[in-house]
Short mmCIF file of C-alpha atoms in Angstrom, two decimals:
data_model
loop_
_atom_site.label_atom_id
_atom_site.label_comp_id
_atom_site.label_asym_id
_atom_site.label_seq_id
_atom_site.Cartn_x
_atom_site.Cartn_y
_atom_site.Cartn_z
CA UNK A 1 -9.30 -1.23 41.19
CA UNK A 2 -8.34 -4.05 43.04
CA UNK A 3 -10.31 -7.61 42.15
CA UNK A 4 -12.59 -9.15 44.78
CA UNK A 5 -13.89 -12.63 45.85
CA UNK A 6 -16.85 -13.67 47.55
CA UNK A 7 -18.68 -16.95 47.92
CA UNK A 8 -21.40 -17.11 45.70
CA UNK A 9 -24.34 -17.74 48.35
CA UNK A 10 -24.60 -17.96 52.32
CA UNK A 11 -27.27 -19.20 54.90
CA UNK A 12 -27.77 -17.44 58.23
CA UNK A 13 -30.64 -17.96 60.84
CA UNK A 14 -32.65 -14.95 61.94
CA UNK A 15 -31.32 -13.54 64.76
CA UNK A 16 -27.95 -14.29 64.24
CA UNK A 17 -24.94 -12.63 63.13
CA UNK A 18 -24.38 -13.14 59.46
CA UNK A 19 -20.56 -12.70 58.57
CA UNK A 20 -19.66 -12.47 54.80
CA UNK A 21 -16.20 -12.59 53.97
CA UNK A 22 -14.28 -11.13 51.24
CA UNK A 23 -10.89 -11.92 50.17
CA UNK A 24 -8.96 -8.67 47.68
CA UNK A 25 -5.56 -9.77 48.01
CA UNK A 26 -4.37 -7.51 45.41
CA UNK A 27 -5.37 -3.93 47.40
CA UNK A 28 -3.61 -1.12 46.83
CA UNK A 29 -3.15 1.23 49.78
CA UNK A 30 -5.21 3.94 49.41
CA UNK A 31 -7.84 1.33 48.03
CA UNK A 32 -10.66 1.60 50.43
CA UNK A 33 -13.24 -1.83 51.33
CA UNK A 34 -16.93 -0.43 50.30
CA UNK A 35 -19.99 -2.62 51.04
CA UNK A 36 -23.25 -2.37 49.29
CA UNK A 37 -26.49 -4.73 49.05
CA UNK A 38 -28.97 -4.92 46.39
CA UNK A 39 -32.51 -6.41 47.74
CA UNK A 40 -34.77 -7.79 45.31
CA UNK A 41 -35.64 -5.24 42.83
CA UNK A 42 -34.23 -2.95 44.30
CA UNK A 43 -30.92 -0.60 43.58
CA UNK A 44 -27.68 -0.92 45.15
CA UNK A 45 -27.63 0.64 48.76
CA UNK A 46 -24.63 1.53 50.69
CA UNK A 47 -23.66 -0.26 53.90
CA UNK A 48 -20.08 1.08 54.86
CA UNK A 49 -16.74 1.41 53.80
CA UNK A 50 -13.42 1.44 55.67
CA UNK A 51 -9.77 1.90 54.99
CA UNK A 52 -7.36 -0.38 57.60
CA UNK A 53 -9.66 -0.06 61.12
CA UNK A 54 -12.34 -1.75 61.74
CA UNK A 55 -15.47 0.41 61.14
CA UNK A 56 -18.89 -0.06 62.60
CA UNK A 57 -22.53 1.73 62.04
CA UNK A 58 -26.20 1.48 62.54
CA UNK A 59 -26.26 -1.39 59.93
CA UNK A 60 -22.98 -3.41 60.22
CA UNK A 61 -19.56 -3.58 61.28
CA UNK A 62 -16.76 -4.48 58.92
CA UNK A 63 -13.68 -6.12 60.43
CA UNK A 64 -10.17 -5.82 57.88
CA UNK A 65 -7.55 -7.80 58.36
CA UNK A 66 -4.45 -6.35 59.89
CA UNK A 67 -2.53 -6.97 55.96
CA UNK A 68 -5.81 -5.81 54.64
CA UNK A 69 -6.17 -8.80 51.92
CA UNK A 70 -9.54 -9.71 53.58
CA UNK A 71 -12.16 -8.56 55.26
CA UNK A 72 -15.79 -9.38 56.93
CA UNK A 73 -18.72 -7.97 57.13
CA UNK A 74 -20.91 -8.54 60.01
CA UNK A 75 -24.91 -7.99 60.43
CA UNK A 76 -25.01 -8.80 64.31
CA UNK A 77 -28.46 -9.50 64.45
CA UNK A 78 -29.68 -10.85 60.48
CA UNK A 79 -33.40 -10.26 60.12
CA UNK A 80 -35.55 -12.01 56.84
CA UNK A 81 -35.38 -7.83 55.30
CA UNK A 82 -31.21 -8.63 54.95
CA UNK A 83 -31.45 -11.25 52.61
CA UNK A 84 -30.03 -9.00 49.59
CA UNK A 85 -27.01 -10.12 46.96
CA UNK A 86 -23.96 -8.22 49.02
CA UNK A 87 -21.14 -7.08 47.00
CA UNK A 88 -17.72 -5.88 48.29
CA UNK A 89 -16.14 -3.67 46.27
CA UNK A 90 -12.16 -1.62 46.52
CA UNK A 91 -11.82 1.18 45.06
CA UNK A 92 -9.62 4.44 45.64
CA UNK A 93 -10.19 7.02 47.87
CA UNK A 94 -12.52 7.13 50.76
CA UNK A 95 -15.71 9.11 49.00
CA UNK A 96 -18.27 7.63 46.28
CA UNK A 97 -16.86 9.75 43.77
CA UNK A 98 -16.06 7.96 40.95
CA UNK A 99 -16.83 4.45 39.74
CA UNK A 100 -17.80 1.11 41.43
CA UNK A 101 -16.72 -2.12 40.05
CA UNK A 102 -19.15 -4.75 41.12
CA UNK A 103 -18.54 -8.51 41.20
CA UNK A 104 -21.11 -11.05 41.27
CA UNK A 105 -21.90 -10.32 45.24
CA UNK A 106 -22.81 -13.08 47.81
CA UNK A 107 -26.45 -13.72 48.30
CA UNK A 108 -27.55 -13.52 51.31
CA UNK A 109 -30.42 -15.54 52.77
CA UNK A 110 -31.58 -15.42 56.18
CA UNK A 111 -33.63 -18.39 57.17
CA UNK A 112 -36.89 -17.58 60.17
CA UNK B 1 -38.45 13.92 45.76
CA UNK B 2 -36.29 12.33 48.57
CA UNK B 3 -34.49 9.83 46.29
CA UNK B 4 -33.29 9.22 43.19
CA UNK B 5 -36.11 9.03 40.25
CA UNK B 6 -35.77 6.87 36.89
CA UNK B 7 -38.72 6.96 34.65
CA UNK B 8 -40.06 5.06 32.97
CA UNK B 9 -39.40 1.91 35.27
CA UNK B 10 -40.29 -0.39 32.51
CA UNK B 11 -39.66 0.01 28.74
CA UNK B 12 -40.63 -2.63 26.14
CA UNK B 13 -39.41 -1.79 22.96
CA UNK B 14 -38.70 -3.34 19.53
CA UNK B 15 -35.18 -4.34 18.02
CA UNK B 16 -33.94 -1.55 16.11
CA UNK B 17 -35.76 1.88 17.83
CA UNK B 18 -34.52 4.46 19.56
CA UNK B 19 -34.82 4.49 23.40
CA UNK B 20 -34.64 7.61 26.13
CA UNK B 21 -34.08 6.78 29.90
CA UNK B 22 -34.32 9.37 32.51
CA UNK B 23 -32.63 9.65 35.90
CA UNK B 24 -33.69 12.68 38.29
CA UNK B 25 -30.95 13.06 40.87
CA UNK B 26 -31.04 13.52 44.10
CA UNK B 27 -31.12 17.72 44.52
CA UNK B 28 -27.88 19.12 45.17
CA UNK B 29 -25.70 15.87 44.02
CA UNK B 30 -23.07 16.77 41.53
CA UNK B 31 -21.99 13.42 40.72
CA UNK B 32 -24.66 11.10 38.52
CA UNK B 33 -24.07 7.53 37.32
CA UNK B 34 -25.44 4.73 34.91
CA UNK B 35 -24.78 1.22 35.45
CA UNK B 36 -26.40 -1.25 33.73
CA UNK B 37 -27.55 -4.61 35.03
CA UNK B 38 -28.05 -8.35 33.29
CA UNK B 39 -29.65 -10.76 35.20
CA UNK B 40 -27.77 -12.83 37.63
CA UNK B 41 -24.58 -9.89 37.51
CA UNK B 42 -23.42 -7.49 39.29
CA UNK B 43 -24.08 -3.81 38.26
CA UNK B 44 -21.70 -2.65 35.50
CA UNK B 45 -20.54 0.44 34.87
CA UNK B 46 -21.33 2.98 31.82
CA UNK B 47 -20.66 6.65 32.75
CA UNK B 48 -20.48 9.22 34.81
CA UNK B 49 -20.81 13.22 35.08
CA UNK B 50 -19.21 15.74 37.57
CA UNK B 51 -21.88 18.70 36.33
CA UNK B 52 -22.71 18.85 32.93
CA UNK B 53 -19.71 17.04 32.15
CA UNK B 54 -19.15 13.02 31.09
CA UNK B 55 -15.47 13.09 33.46
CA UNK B 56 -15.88 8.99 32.63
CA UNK B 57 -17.60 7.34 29.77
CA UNK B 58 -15.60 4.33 29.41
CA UNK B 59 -18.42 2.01 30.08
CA UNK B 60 -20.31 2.92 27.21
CA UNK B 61 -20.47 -0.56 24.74
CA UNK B 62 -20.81 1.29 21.60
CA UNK B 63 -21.41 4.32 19.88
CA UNK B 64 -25.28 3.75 19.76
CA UNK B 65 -25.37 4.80 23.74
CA UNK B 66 -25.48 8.16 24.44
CA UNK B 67 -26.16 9.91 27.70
CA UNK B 68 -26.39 13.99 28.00
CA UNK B 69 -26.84 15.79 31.62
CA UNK B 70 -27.24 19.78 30.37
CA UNK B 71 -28.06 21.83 32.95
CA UNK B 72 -26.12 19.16 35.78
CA UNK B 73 -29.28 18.02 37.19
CA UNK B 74 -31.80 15.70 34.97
CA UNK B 75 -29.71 13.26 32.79
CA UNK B 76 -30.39 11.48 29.47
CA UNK B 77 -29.13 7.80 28.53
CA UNK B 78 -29.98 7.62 24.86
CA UNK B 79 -30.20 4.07 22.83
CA UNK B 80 -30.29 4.12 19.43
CA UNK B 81 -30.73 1.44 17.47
CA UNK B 82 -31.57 -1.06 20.28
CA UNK B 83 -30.48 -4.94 19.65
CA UNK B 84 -32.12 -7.36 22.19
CA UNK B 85 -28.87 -7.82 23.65
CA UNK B 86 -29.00 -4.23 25.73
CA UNK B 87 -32.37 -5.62 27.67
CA UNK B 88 -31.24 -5.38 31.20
CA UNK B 89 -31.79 -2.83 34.19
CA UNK B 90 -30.70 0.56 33.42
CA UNK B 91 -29.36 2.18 37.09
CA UNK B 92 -28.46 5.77 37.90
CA UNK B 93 -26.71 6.61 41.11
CA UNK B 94 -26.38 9.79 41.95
CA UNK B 95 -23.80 11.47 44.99
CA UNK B 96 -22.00 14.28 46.26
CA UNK B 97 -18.58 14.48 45.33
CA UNK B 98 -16.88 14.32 48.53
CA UNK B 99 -20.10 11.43 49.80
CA UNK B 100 -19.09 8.06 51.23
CA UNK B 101 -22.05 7.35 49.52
CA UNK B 102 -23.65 6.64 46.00
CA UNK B 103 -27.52 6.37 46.05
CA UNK B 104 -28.95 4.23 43.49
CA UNK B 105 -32.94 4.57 41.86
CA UNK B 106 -34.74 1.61 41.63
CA UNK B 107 -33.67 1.00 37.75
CA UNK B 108 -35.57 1.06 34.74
CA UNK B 109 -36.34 -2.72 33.14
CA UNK B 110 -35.79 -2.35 29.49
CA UNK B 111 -37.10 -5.30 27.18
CA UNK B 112 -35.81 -5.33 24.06
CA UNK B 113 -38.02 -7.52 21.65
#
């Protein structure tokens, strides 16, 4: 699976969008951009994934770059229950099956 | 239960015995997964089962961890001699094998002392 990179720590007001980027210049194509977040003693959850269109659901929309070496994810409206560590992952194929590779994530906090 | 279940959530135990970690999947999921977690990292993986079947073990550090699922429900991750080095959070994720989506427990702490 391809490597990622993500900043090691962002700030976002409540209220606002928070947009975490994530570079994986090395993707493969059928490599598909997952997002999870971890809050605070908590397991991994699953945000959304998406292959080469932008994708968007009840919790966030992830925008990938037309040469697909980046992406962002976007919460439109970040409350104080998103601050989490949020890790991008790529990995083959469009299901779960199989493994995740998890970097060191970006956390996440949102500021009242 | 709705979600997936790891028991015991916290295990303190002393350099050199033998550990058991249990992960109830979600009902129905045919895919279960252990990661295991140091502080300040990302989850890393250990193994995983399609069924009663490891189809990836290539996570596991060393021969002393072990991890059975027999009847491709209720899985096993076995420690044996424990070394204070494999204290961390022990994950299980459990899916469906054509999910978009892995669903993790909450972990179970282990303290090796």
């Amino acid at each position: 699976d391809a490597k990622t990179t993500q900043p090691t720590s962002m700030d976002c007001a409540e209220g606002r969008a928070a947009n975490l980027p994530c570079n994986h210049s090395t993707i493969s194509g059928n490599e598909y951009v997952y997002w999870y977040r971890q809050i605070h003693s908590q397991g991994p959850q699953y945000i959304i994934h998406g292959l080469k269109n932008n994708e968007t659901n009840e919790m966030a929309s992830l925008i990938i770059t037309e040469d697909r070496k980046s992406s962002t994810l976007i919460l439109p409206h970040a409350t104080l229950r998103d601050t989490a560590v949020y890790y991008c992952i790529v990995k083959a194929g469009g299901t779960s099956y199989g493994k995740l590779t998890f970097g060191q994530g970006t956390i996440l906090t949102v500021h009242p | 239960g709705a979600g997936v279940s790891q028991t015991p959530s916290n295990k303190v135990t002393e350099k050199g015995k033998y550990v058991e970690l249990r992960c109830d999947p979600i009902s129905g999921h045919t895919a279960l997964y252990w990661y295991r977690q140091s502080l300040g990292q990302g989850p890393e993986f250990l193994i995983y089962f399609q069924g009663t079947g490891a189809a990836d073990d290539s996570g596991l550090p060393n021969d002393r961890f072990f991890a059975v699922r027999p009847e491709g429900s209720v899985s096993t991750l076995k420690i044996q001699r424990t070394e204070r080095g494999d204290s961390a959070v022990y994950l299980c994720a459990s899916s469906l094998r054509m999910a978009t989506e892995a669903f993790f427990g909450q972990g179970t702490r282990l303290t090796v002392v």
